[in-house]
């Protein structure tokens, strides 16, 4: 794009104000960088952020905003603006302390009025992305959050609302998944033709989640429960001297909170699976969509449904990513030799889309927001037009790690082919392995006075932690690994084709152009190595050298 001529998309956003939630997340950073890079003609970007400090809310969100712009994703903007980088940010970006889960977004009336009179576009990326989030907090963020933004839009001049959902609101459905709004009070099982004893009622699920949260919290505060948490804490602290009540009280409170979280997480999974969704995340995101459809009231709404969002393909650089997310824990666990097998379906499609494609489609979709009563849905996915299956993905990953191996305590790690066991076979193996490690731990505790046993205790602790993470990865991803569905992308394809040629180049999101072998061998895997592994190691380490003790990667949130 030339400096003296704006593209159609850039012209559309010129002079406009955007309200963005979820800017601290991975996709939020990619979006924010792109707007500042390609759409500097915007008037203002307002970041609605939850403060972590109650005493000075505005100062707290300013600190959080500063942390965003410390990311390496903004490097090309730093080069462009040089010493004026922070002056440019102060001119364009304004952080506001608020809470998406609260009515009126947690804003004072005067601030709410000022914001409402100024905003043209609302982009909601905020979400609780933990697949097993406690039900009440997942509903508060993923279901009620979008509705609070809709009420904000309705109250003022109906700015365009774009809600980033997920393609997996389809739940356990198979076959072609259409780009259509979810109808309220319709479960995934309903759409699959399965009889379900309990009908889905969107508002009822919201109220139920709130009641469950309050009920479990009250139960955790009873004297009997508190005594139990305290006894557990005493057992945990038995090996250390307790000189005052504070450490014991703190440990007991941590046990209480973990118990509440665990109970509400189980409730979330139970409600989700009872209606045909994989987990609490996809369930509450689906409820959020249903609530938007039910309450649209003339507000122009765009629902964007990405599939599995991976590293960037082109912008701001090939392979930019933040943390171990999506496929990375599986692929690098395999490369490190600590994920010897996995219950994925060999020929099942794994639907992957680069993060910059999602951002390009998001910005383009705002230019064609609907003016009718129904939201417009765009599924940003690759499986419909350019599918890749697990067998191919792991072949590319094996080739990469054999050419550029990670190193362990015995030298380069040579990954072996997976057998793709069934979930039942994998669970059986994991159970036997867990039992064996527990027995080994019991023996080491009893005979740790022997020098050889003492030396093995640390390695055994790492093996137990690795196995726990391995089982966690399996629980998180098992429901997604064997899905037999294809997300239709006809609306998204038509949107791309409708763009002028200059905008197709600058806001590129055509999945048919992705060369999957090159993407994984040259972009995705090197990107994780560069942006995640390299940051986690001492400066003196060579890129391919790993610590002598190998860890299963922990999933980033």
Coordinates of C-alpha atoms in Angstrom, one line a residue:
X1 CA 0.0 0.0 0.0
X2 CA 1.5 3.3 -1.0
X3 CA 2.1 6.1 1.5
X4 CA -0.1 8.6 -0.4
X5 CA -3.1 6.4 -1.2
X6 CA -5.4 4.7 1.3
X7 CA -6.9 1.3 0.4
X8 CA -10.7 0.9 0.6
X9 CA -10.4 -0.9 4.0
X10 CA -8.1 1.8 5.4
X11 CA -10.4 4.5 4.2
X12 CA -13.4 2.8 5.9
X13 CA -11.7 2.9 9.3
X14 CA -10.2 6.4 8.9
X15 CA -11.4 8.7 11.7
X16 CA -13.2 5.9 13.6
X17 CA -12.9 4.9 17.2
X18 CA -12.7 1.2 18.1
X19 CA -13.4 -0.4 21.5
X20 CA -11.4 -3.6 21.9
X21 CA -11.7 -6.2 24.7
X22 CA -9.1 -9.0 25.3
X23 CA -6.1 -7.0 24.0
X24 CA -3.8 -8.7 26.5
X25 CA -4.4 -12.1 24.8
X26 CA -2.5 -13.6 21.9
X27 CA -5.0 -12.7 19.1
X28 CA -5.6 -9.3 20.8
X29 CA -1.9 -8.4 20.4
X30 CA -1.9 -9.5 16.7
X31 CA -5.0 -7.4 16.0
X32 CA -3.7 -4.3 17.9
X33 CA -0.4 -4.4 16.1
X34 CA -2.1 -4.7 12.7
X35 CA -4.4 -1.8 13.3
X36 CA -1.6 0.4 14.3
X37 CA 0.5 -0.7 11.4
X38 CA -2.0 -0.8 8.5
X39 CA -4.8 1.5 9.8
X40 CA -3.0 4.4 11.5
X41 CA -5.8 6.6 10.2
X42 CA -8.1 5.4 13.0
X43 CA -9.0 8.1 15.4
X44 CA -8.6 6.1 18.6
X45 CA -8.3 2.6 20.0
X46 CA -9.9 2.2 23.4
X47 CA -8.8 -0.9 25.3
X48 CA -11.3 -2.1 27.9
X49 CA -9.2 -3.8 30.6
X50 CA -9.9 -5.4 33.9
X51 CA -7.8 -3.7 36.6
X52 CA -5.8 -6.0 38.9
X53 CA -5.6 -3.3 41.6
X54 CA -8.7 -1.9 43.3
X55 CA -7.1 1.2 44.8
X56 CA -6.1 2.9 41.6
X57 CA -8.0 1.2 38.7
X58 CA -6.7 3.5 36.0
X59 CA -3.1 3.2 37.0
X60 CA -3.5 -0.6 37.1
X61 CA -4.8 -0.8 33.5
X62 CA -2.0 1.6 32.4
X63 CA 0.5 -0.9 33.7
X64 CA -1.2 -3.7 31.9
X65 CA -1.3 -1.7 28.6
X66 CA 2.4 -0.9 28.9
X67 CA 3.0 -4.6 29.3
X68 CA 1.2 -5.3 26.0
X69 CA 3.4 -2.9 24.1
X70 CA 6.6 -4.5 25.5
X71 CA 5.9 -7.5 23.3
X72 CA 8.2 -8.3 20.4
X73 CA 5.2 -8.2 18.1
X74 CA 5.4 -4.4 18.0
X75 CA 9.0 -4.4 16.8
X76 CA 8.3 -3.2 13.2
X77 CA 6.2 -0.4 14.7
X78 CA 9.2 0.6 16.9
X79 CA 11.4 0.7 13.8
X80 CA 8.9 2.8 11.9
X81 CA 8.3 5.4 14.6
X82 CA 11.7 5.2 16.3
X83 CA 11.8 7.7 19.2
X84 CA 8.2 8.7 18.5
X85 CA 6.9 5.2 19.2
X86 CA 5.4 5.9 22.6
X87 CA 4.2 9.3 21.5
X88 CA 2.3 7.6 18.7
X89 CA 0.8 5.1 21.1
X90 CA -0.3 7.9 23.5
X91 CA -2.1 9.6 20.6
X92 CA -3.9 6.4 19.3
X93 CA -4.4 4.1 22.3
X94 CA -6.3 4.7 25.5
X95 CA -6.8 2.1 28.2
X96 CA -10.0 2.2 30.3
X97 CA -10.6 0.3 33.5
X98 CA -13.7 -1.8 33.2
X99 CA -15.2 -5.3 33.6
X100 CA -16.9 -7.1 30.7
X101 CA -18.7 -9.4 33.1
X102 CA -20.4 -6.4 34.9
X103 CA -23.5 -4.5 33.9
X104 CA -22.5 -1.2 32.1
X105 CA -19.0 -2.8 31.7
X106 CA -18.1 -1.8 35.2
X107 CA -17.8 1.9 34.2
X108 CA -19.0 5.0 36.0
X109 CA -22.0 6.7 34.3
X110 CA -20.0 9.7 33.0
X111 CA -17.3 7.5 31.5
X112 CA -19.9 5.2 30.0
X113 CA -21.7 8.1 28.3
X114 CA -18.4 9.5 27.0
X115 CA -17.4 6.1 25.6
X116 CA -20.8 5.4 24.1
X117 CA -20.9 8.7 22.2
X118 CA -17.5 8.1 20.6
X119 CA -17.3 4.4 19.6
X120 CA -18.0 3.2 16.1
X121 CA -16.8 -0.4 16.4
X122 CA -16.8 -2.9 19.3
X123 CA -14.4 -5.9 18.9
X124 CA -14.8 -8.5 21.6
X125 CA -11.9 -10.9 21.9
X126 CA -12.1 -11.3 25.7
X127 CA -12.8 -14.9 26.9
X128 CA -12.0 -17.5 29.5
X129 CA -10.2 -19.9 27.2
X130 CA -9.5 -22.6 29.8
X131 CA -11.4 -25.6 28.4
X132 CA -12.3 -26.6 32.0
X133 CA -12.9 -23.3 33.5
X134 CA -15.3 -23.2 36.5
X135 CA -18.8 -22.9 35.2
X136 CA -19.8 -19.7 36.8
X137 CA -16.7 -17.7 35.7
X138 CA -16.9 -19.2 32.1
X139 CA -20.6 -18.1 31.9
X140 CA -19.8 -14.7 33.3
X141 CA -17.1 -14.0 30.7
X142 CA -18.0 -16.1 27.6
X143 CA -21.8 -15.8 27.8
X144 CA -22.8 -12.7 29.7
X145 CA -19.8 -10.6 28.6
X146 CA -20.9 -10.3 24.9
X147 CA -24.4 -9.6 26.1
X148 CA -23.2 -6.7 28.2
X149 CA -21.4 -5.3 25.2
X150 CA -24.6 -5.7 23.1
X151 CA -26.6 -3.7 25.8
X152 CA -23.9 -1.0 25.6
X153 CA -24.3 -0.8 21.8
X154 CA -28.1 -0.8 22.1
X155 CA -28.0 2.1 24.6
X156 CA -26.0 4.4 22.4
X157 CA -25.9 4.7 18.6
X158 CA -25.7 1.0 17.7
X159 CA -22.0 0.7 16.8
X160 CA -21.1 -2.4 14.9
X161 CA -20.4 -5.3 17.3
X162 CA -17.9 -8.0 16.3
X163 CA -17.8 -11.0 18.6
X164 CA -15.0 -13.5 18.2
X165 CA -16.4 -16.9 19.1
X166 CA -15.0 -20.3 18.0
X167 CA -15.8 -22.7 15.3
X168 CA -16.2 -25.4 18.0
X169 CA -19.5 -24.0 19.1
X170 CA -20.8 -26.8 16.9
X171 CA -20.0 -29.2 19.7
X172 CA -19.9 -32.9 18.7
X173 CA -21.7 -32.4 15.4
X174 CA -20.3 -34.2 12.4
X175 CA -20.3 -33.4 8.7
X176 CA -20.5 -29.9 7.2
X177 CA -21.0 -27.1 9.8
X178 CA -22.7 -24.2 8.2
X179 CA -21.9 -20.5 8.6
X180 CA -25.1 -19.7 10.3
X181 CA -26.1 -18.2 13.7
X182 CA -26.9 -20.6 16.5
X183 CA -30.6 -20.6 17.3
X184 CA -31.4 -19.9 21.0
X185 CA -32.4 -22.8 23.2
X186 CA -31.1 -25.4 20.7
X187 CA -28.4 -27.8 21.9
X188 CA -25.8 -29.5 19.8
X189 CA -27.6 -32.8 20.5
X190 CA -30.8 -31.3 19.2
X191 CA -29.1 -30.5 15.9
X192 CA -27.6 -34.0 15.8
X193 CA -31.1 -35.5 16.2
X194 CA -30.2 -37.1 19.6
X195 CA -32.9 -37.3 22.2
X196 CA -32.0 -35.4 25.4
X197 CA -34.0 -35.6 28.5
X198 CA -33.4 -32.0 29.5
X199 CA -34.2 -29.1 27.1
X200 CA -31.6 -26.4 26.7
X201 CA -32.8 -23.0 27.9
X202 CA -30.1 -20.3 27.5
X203 CA -31.2 -18.0 30.3
X204 CA -31.8 -21.0 32.6
X205 CA -28.2 -22.1 32.1
X206 CA -26.9 -18.6 33.0
X207 CA -29.0 -18.5 36.2
X208 CA -28.0 -22.1 37.0
X209 CA -24.3 -21.3 36.7
X210 CA -24.7 -18.3 39.1
X211 CA -26.6 -20.4 41.6
X212 CA -24.1 -23.2 41.5
X213 CA -21.3 -20.8 42.0
X214 CA -23.0 -19.3 45.1
X215 CA -23.9 -22.7 46.4
X216 CA -20.5 -24.2 46.1
X217 CA -18.9 -21.1 47.7
X218 CA -21.3 -21.4 50.7
X219 CA -20.5 -25.1 51.1
X220 CA -16.8 -24.4 51.1
X221 CA -17.3 -21.9 54.0
X222 CA -19.0 -24.3 56.4
X223 CA -17.2 -25.2 59.5
X224 CA -16.9 -28.9 58.5
X225 CA -15.4 -28.0 55.1
X226 CA -13.0 -25.5 56.6
X227 CA -11.8 -28.1 59.2
X228 CA -11.2 -30.5 56.3
X229 CA -9.2 -27.9 54.3
X230 CA -7.2 -27.1 57.5
X231 CA -6.4 -30.8 58.1
X232 CA -5.2 -31.1 54.6
X233 CA -3.0 -28.1 55.0
X234 CA -1.5 -29.5 58.2
X235 CA -0.6 -32.7 56.3
X236 CA 1.0 -30.6 53.5
X237 CA 3.0 -28.5 56.0
X238 CA 3.9 -31.4 58.3
X239 CA 7.5 -31.5 57.1
X240 CA 8.1 -27.9 57.9
X241 CA 7.9 -26.1 61.3
X242 CA 4.8 -24.0 61.6
X243 CA 5.8 -21.0 63.8
X244 CA 2.6 -19.0 63.3
X245 CA -0.9 -19.4 62.0
X246 CA -0.4 -17.4 58.8
X247 CA 1.2 -20.2 56.6
X248 CA -1.4 -22.7 57.8
X249 CA -4.3 -20.3 57.2
X250 CA -2.9 -19.5 53.7
X251 CA -2.5 -23.1 52.8
X252 CA -6.0 -23.9 54.0
X253 CA -7.5 -21.1 52.0
X254 CA -5.7 -22.3 48.9
X255 CA -7.1 -25.7 49.4
X256 CA -10.6 -24.2 49.7
X257 CA -10.2 -22.3 46.5
X258 CA -8.9 -25.3 44.7
X259 CA -11.9 -27.4 45.9
X260 CA -14.4 -24.7 44.7
X261 CA -12.6 -24.5 41.3
X262 CA -12.6 -28.3 40.9
X263 CA -16.3 -28.6 41.8
X264 CA -17.4 -25.9 39.4
X265 CA -15.1 -27.2 36.7
X266 CA -16.8 -30.6 37.0
X267 CA -20.2 -29.0 36.9
X268 CA -19.3 -27.1 33.7
X269 CA -18.1 -30.3 32.0
X270 CA -21.2 -32.1 33.1
X271 CA -23.6 -29.4 31.7
X272 CA -21.6 -29.1 28.5
X273 CA -21.4 -32.8 27.7
X274 CA -25.1 -33.3 28.7
X275 CA -26.0 -31.0 25.8
X276 CA -23.5 -32.2 23.2
X277 CA -20.6 -29.8 23.6
X278 CA -17.0 -30.9 24.1
X279 CA -16.2 -28.8 27.2
X280 CA -17.1 -25.8 29.3
X281 CA -15.4 -23.4 26.9
X282 CA -17.2 -24.3 23.7
X283 CA -20.5 -24.7 25.7
X284 CA -20.4 -21.2 27.2
X285 CA -19.2 -19.6 23.9
X286 CA -22.2 -21.2 22.2
X287 CA -24.5 -19.8 24.9
X288 CA -23.0 -16.4 24.3
X289 CA -23.8 -16.6 20.6
X290 CA -27.4 -17.7 21.4
X291 CA -27.9 -14.8 23.7
X292 CA -26.6 -12.3 21.1
X293 CA -29.0 -13.8 18.5
X294 CA -31.9 -13.6 20.9
X295 CA -31.2 -10.0 22.0
X296 CA -29.8 -8.4 18.8
X297 CA -32.5 -5.7 18.7
X298 CA -31.3 -4.2 15.4
X299 CA -27.6 -3.8 16.4
X300 CA -25.4 -4.8 13.5
X301 CA -23.5 -8.0 14.7
X302 CA -20.7 -10.0 13.2
X303 CA -19.8 -13.3 14.7
X304 CA -16.3 -14.5 13.8
X305 CA -15.5 -18.2 14.4
X306 CA -11.9 -19.1 14.0
X307 CA -10.8 -22.8 14.2
X308 CA -7.4 -23.6 15.8
X309 CA -5.4 -20.4 15.8
X310 CA -1.7 -20.9 15.3
X311 CA 1.3 -18.7 14.6
X312 CA 1.3 -15.9 12.0
X313 CA 2.0 -16.8 8.4
X314 CA 3.1 -13.4 7.2
X315 CA 2.3 -10.4 9.4
X316 CA 4.0 -9.0 11.4
X317 CA 6.6 -11.7 10.7
X318 CA 6.4 -15.4 9.8
X319 CA 6.0 -17.6 12.9
X320 CA 5.2 -15.1 15.6
X321 CA 3.5 -16.8 18.5
X322 CA 3.2 -16.3 22.3
X323 CA 3.4 -19.2 24.7
X324 CA 2.8 -22.9 24.2
X325 CA -0.8 -23.0 22.8
X326 CA -3.0 -25.1 20.6
X327 CA -0.9 -27.7 18.8
X328 CA 2.5 -26.6 20.2
X329 CA 2.4 -28.6 23.5
X330 CA 1.6 -31.8 21.5
X331 CA 4.2 -31.1 18.7
X332 CA 7.0 -30.1 21.0
X333 CA 6.2 -32.8 23.5
X334 CA 6.7 -35.2 20.6
X335 CA 9.9 -33.5 19.6
X336 CA 11.3 -33.8 23.1
X337 CA 10.5 -37.5 23.3
X338 CA 8.1 -37.1 26.3
X339 CA 4.9 -37.6 24.3
X340 CA 5.5 -41.1 22.9
X341 CA 2.0 -41.5 21.5
X342 CA -1.3 -39.7 21.3
X343 CA -4.9 -40.8 20.8
X344 CA -5.5 -38.6 17.7
X345 CA -7.3 -40.1 14.7
X346 CA -4.8 -40.7 12.0
X347 CA -6.9 -39.4 9.1
X348 CA -9.1 -36.9 11.0
X349 CA -8.8 -33.2 9.8
X350 CA -7.1 -30.9 12.3
X351 CA -8.4 -27.5 11.3
X352 CA -5.7 -24.8 11.7
X353 CA -5.6 -21.2 10.7
X354 CA -2.8 -18.6 11.1
X355 CA -3.5 -15.8 13.5
X356 CA -2.9 -13.1 10.9
X357 CA -5.5 -14.6 8.7
X358 CA -8.0 -14.3 11.5
X359 CA -7.2 -10.7 12.0
X360 CA -7.4 -9.9 8.3
X361 CA -10.8 -11.6 8.1
X362 CA -11.9 -9.7 11.2
X363 CA -11.1 -6.3 9.8
X364 CA -12.6 -7.1 6.4
X365 CA -15.8 -8.4 7.9
X366 CA -16.4 -5.1 9.8
X367 CA -16.8 -3.4 6.4
X368 CA -19.8 -5.6 5.4
X369 CA -21.6 -5.8 8.8
X370 CA -25.3 -6.7 8.4
X371 CA -28.0 -4.1 8.8
X372 CA -30.8 -6.7 9.3
X373 CA -31.9 -8.5 12.4
X374 CA -29.7 -11.6 12.1
X375 CA -25.9 -11.6 12.9
X376 CA -23.6 -12.4 10.0
X377 CA -21.3 -15.4 10.6
X378 CA -17.8 -15.9 9.2
X379 CA -16.0 -19.1 9.9
X380 CA -12.2 -18.6 9.5
X381 CA -10.9 -22.1 9.0
X382 CA -8.9 -24.2 6.5
X383 CA -10.4 -27.6 6.5
X384 CA -13.2 -26.9 4.1
X385 CA -10.9 -25.7 1.3
X386 CA -7.4 -26.9 2.2
X387 CA -7.6 -29.7 4.8
X388 CA -4.6 -31.2 6.7
X389 CA -5.0 -34.5 8.6
X390 CA -3.2 -35.6 11.8
X391 CA -1.0 -38.1 9.9
X392 CA 0.3 -35.4 7.6
X393 CA 0.9 -32.9 10.5
X394 CA 2.9 -35.5 12.4
X395 CA 4.9 -36.5 9.3
X396 CA 5.9 -32.8 8.8
X397 CA 6.7 -32.5 12.5
X398 CA 8.8 -35.7 12.5
X399 CA 10.8 -34.5 9.5
X400 CA 11.5 -31.1 11.1
X401 CA 12.7 -32.6 14.4
X402 CA 14.9 -35.2 12.7
X403 CA 16.5 -32.5 10.7
X404 CA 16.8 -30.1 13.6
X405 CA 16.6 -32.2 16.7
X406 CA 16.1 -31.0 20.3
X407 CA 18.8 -32.3 22.6
X408 CA 18.4 -34.2 25.9
X409 CA 20.9 -35.5 28.4
X410 CA 22.0 -38.3 26.0
X411 CA 22.3 -36.2 22.9
X412 CA 19.9 -35.4 20.0
X413 CA 16.4 -36.8 20.5
X414 CA 15.1 -38.9 17.6
X415 CA 11.3 -38.9 17.6
X416 CA 9.6 -42.1 16.7
X417 CA 6.4 -42.6 14.8
X418 CA 3.1 -42.6 16.7
X419 CA 0.8 -45.6 16.6
X420 CA -2.3 -43.4 17.1
X421 CA -3.9 -45.6 19.9
X422 CA -7.6 -45.4 20.7
X423 CA -8.6 -43.2 23.6
X424 CA -9.3 -46.4 25.7
X425 CA -5.9 -47.9 24.9
X426 CA -4.1 -44.6 25.7
X427 CA -6.1 -44.2 29.0
X428 CA -5.2 -47.8 30.0
X429 CA -1.5 -47.2 29.3
X430 CA -1.6 -43.8 31.2
X431 CA -3.2 -45.5 34.1
X432 CA -0.6 -48.2 34.3
X433 CA 2.2 -45.6 34.0
X434 CA 0.6 -43.5 36.8
X435 CA 0.4 -46.5 39.1
X436 CA 4.0 -47.4 38.4
X437 CA 5.2 -43.9 39.2
X438 CA 3.2 -43.8 42.4
X439 CA 4.8 -47.1 43.5
X440 CA 8.3 -45.9 42.6
X441 CA 7.6 -42.7 44.6
X442 CA 6.5 -44.7 47.7
X443 CA 9.7 -46.7 47.5
X444 CA 11.9 -43.7 47.1
X445 CA 10.2 -42.0 50.2
X446 CA 10.9 -45.1 52.3
X447 CA 14.5 -45.7 51.2
X448 CA 15.7 -42.1 50.5
X449 CA 18.5 -42.6 53.0
X450 CA 20.2 -44.7 50.3
X451 CA 22.5 -42.5 48.1
X452 CA 21.3 -44.1 44.8
X453 CA 17.6 -43.6 45.7
X454 CA 18.1 -40.1 46.9
X455 CA 19.7 -39.2 43.5
X456 CA 16.7 -40.7 41.6
X457 CA 14.1 -38.7 43.6
X458 CA 14.4 -35.5 41.5
X459 CA 14.1 -37.4 38.3
X460 CA 11.1 -39.3 39.6
X461 CA 9.4 -36.0 40.6
X462 CA 9.9 -34.7 37.0
X463 CA 8.6 -37.9 35.5
X464 CA 5.5 -37.6 37.7
X465 CA 5.0 -34.0 36.7
X466 CA 5.4 -34.9 33.0
X467 CA 2.9 -37.7 33.3
X468 CA 0.4 -35.4 35.0
X469 CA 0.8 -32.8 32.2
X470 CA 0.6 -35.6 29.6
X471 CA -2.8 -36.7 31.0
X472 CA -3.9 -33.1 31.2
X473 CA -3.0 -32.5 27.5
X474 CA -5.0 -35.6 26.6
X475 CA -8.0 -34.5 28.6
X476 CA -7.9 -31.0 27.0
X477 CA -7.5 -32.1 23.4
X478 CA -9.0 -35.5 23.2
X479 CA -12.5 -34.2 22.3
X480 CA -11.1 -32.1 19.4
X481 CA -8.6 -34.6 18.0
X482 CA -11.2 -37.0 16.6
X483 CA -13.9 -34.6 15.4
X484 CA -15.3 -35.6 12.0
X485 CA -16.6 -32.3 10.8
X486 CA -15.8 -29.6 8.3
X487 CA -16.4 -25.9 8.9
X488 CA -18.0 -24.4 5.8
X489 CA -16.3 -21.1 4.8
X490 CA -18.5 -19.9 1.9
X491 CA -19.2 -16.5 3.5
X492 CA -15.6 -16.0 4.3
X493 CA -14.5 -17.0 0.8
X494 CA -17.1 -14.6 -0.7
X495 CA -15.8 -11.8 1.6
X496 CA -12.2 -12.3 0.4
X497 CA -13.3 -12.3 -3.2
X498 CA -15.3 -9.1 -2.7
X499 CA -12.2 -7.1 -1.6
X500 CA -10.3 -5.0 -4.1
X501 CA -7.0 -6.6 -5.3
X502 CA -5.0 -4.2 -3.2
X503 CA -6.9 -5.1 0.0
X504 CA -6.7 -8.8 -0.9
X505 CA -2.9 -8.4 -0.7
X506 CA -2.8 -6.3 2.4
X507 CA -5.5 -8.2 4.3
X508 CA -4.8 -11.7 3.1
X509 CA -6.8 -14.7 4.4
X510 CA -7.2 -17.2 1.6
X511 CA -6.5 -20.6 3.2
X512 CA -6.0 -22.3 -0.2
X513 CA -2.7 -20.5 -0.4
X514 CA -1.2 -22.2 2.7
X515 CA 1.5 -24.7 1.9
X516 CA 1.2 -27.0 4.9
X517 CA 4.6 -28.7 4.8
X518 CA 6.3 -25.3 4.5
X519 CA 4.1 -23.7 7.1
X520 CA 5.0 -26.3 9.8
X521 CA 8.7 -27.0 8.8
X522 CA 9.6 -23.3 8.1
X523 CA 7.2 -21.1 10.0
X524 CA 5.2 -22.7 12.9
X525 CA 7.7 -25.0 14.5
X526 CA 10.7 -22.6 14.1
X527 CA 8.5 -19.8 15.4
X528 CA 7.7 -21.6 18.6
X529 CA 11.3 -22.5 19.0
X530 CA 12.3 -18.8 18.5
X531 CA 9.6 -17.1 20.5
X532 CA 8.8 -19.6 23.2
X533 CA 11.7 -22.0 23.8
X534 CA 14.4 -19.4 23.3
X535 CA 12.8 -17.1 25.9
X536 CA 12.6 -19.9 28.4
X537 CA 16.3 -20.7 28.3
X538 CA 19.4 -19.0 29.7
X539 CA 21.0 -16.6 27.3
X540 CA 24.1 -18.8 26.9
X541 CA 22.1 -21.8 25.6
X542 CA 22.2 -22.7 22.0
X543 CA 18.9 -22.8 20.2
X544 CA 18.7 -26.6 19.9
X545 CA 20.1 -27.4 23.3
X546 CA 17.6 -28.3 26.0
X547 CA 18.0 -28.8 29.7
X548 CA 19.2 -32.3 30.7
X549 CA 15.8 -32.9 32.3
X550 CA 13.0 -32.9 29.7
X551 CA 9.6 -31.5 30.5
X552 CA 6.2 -32.0 28.9
X553 CA 5.3 -28.4 27.7
X554 CA 2.6 -26.8 29.8
X555 CA -0.3 -25.4 27.9
X556 CA -0.4 -21.5 28.0
X557 CA -3.5 -19.7 28.9

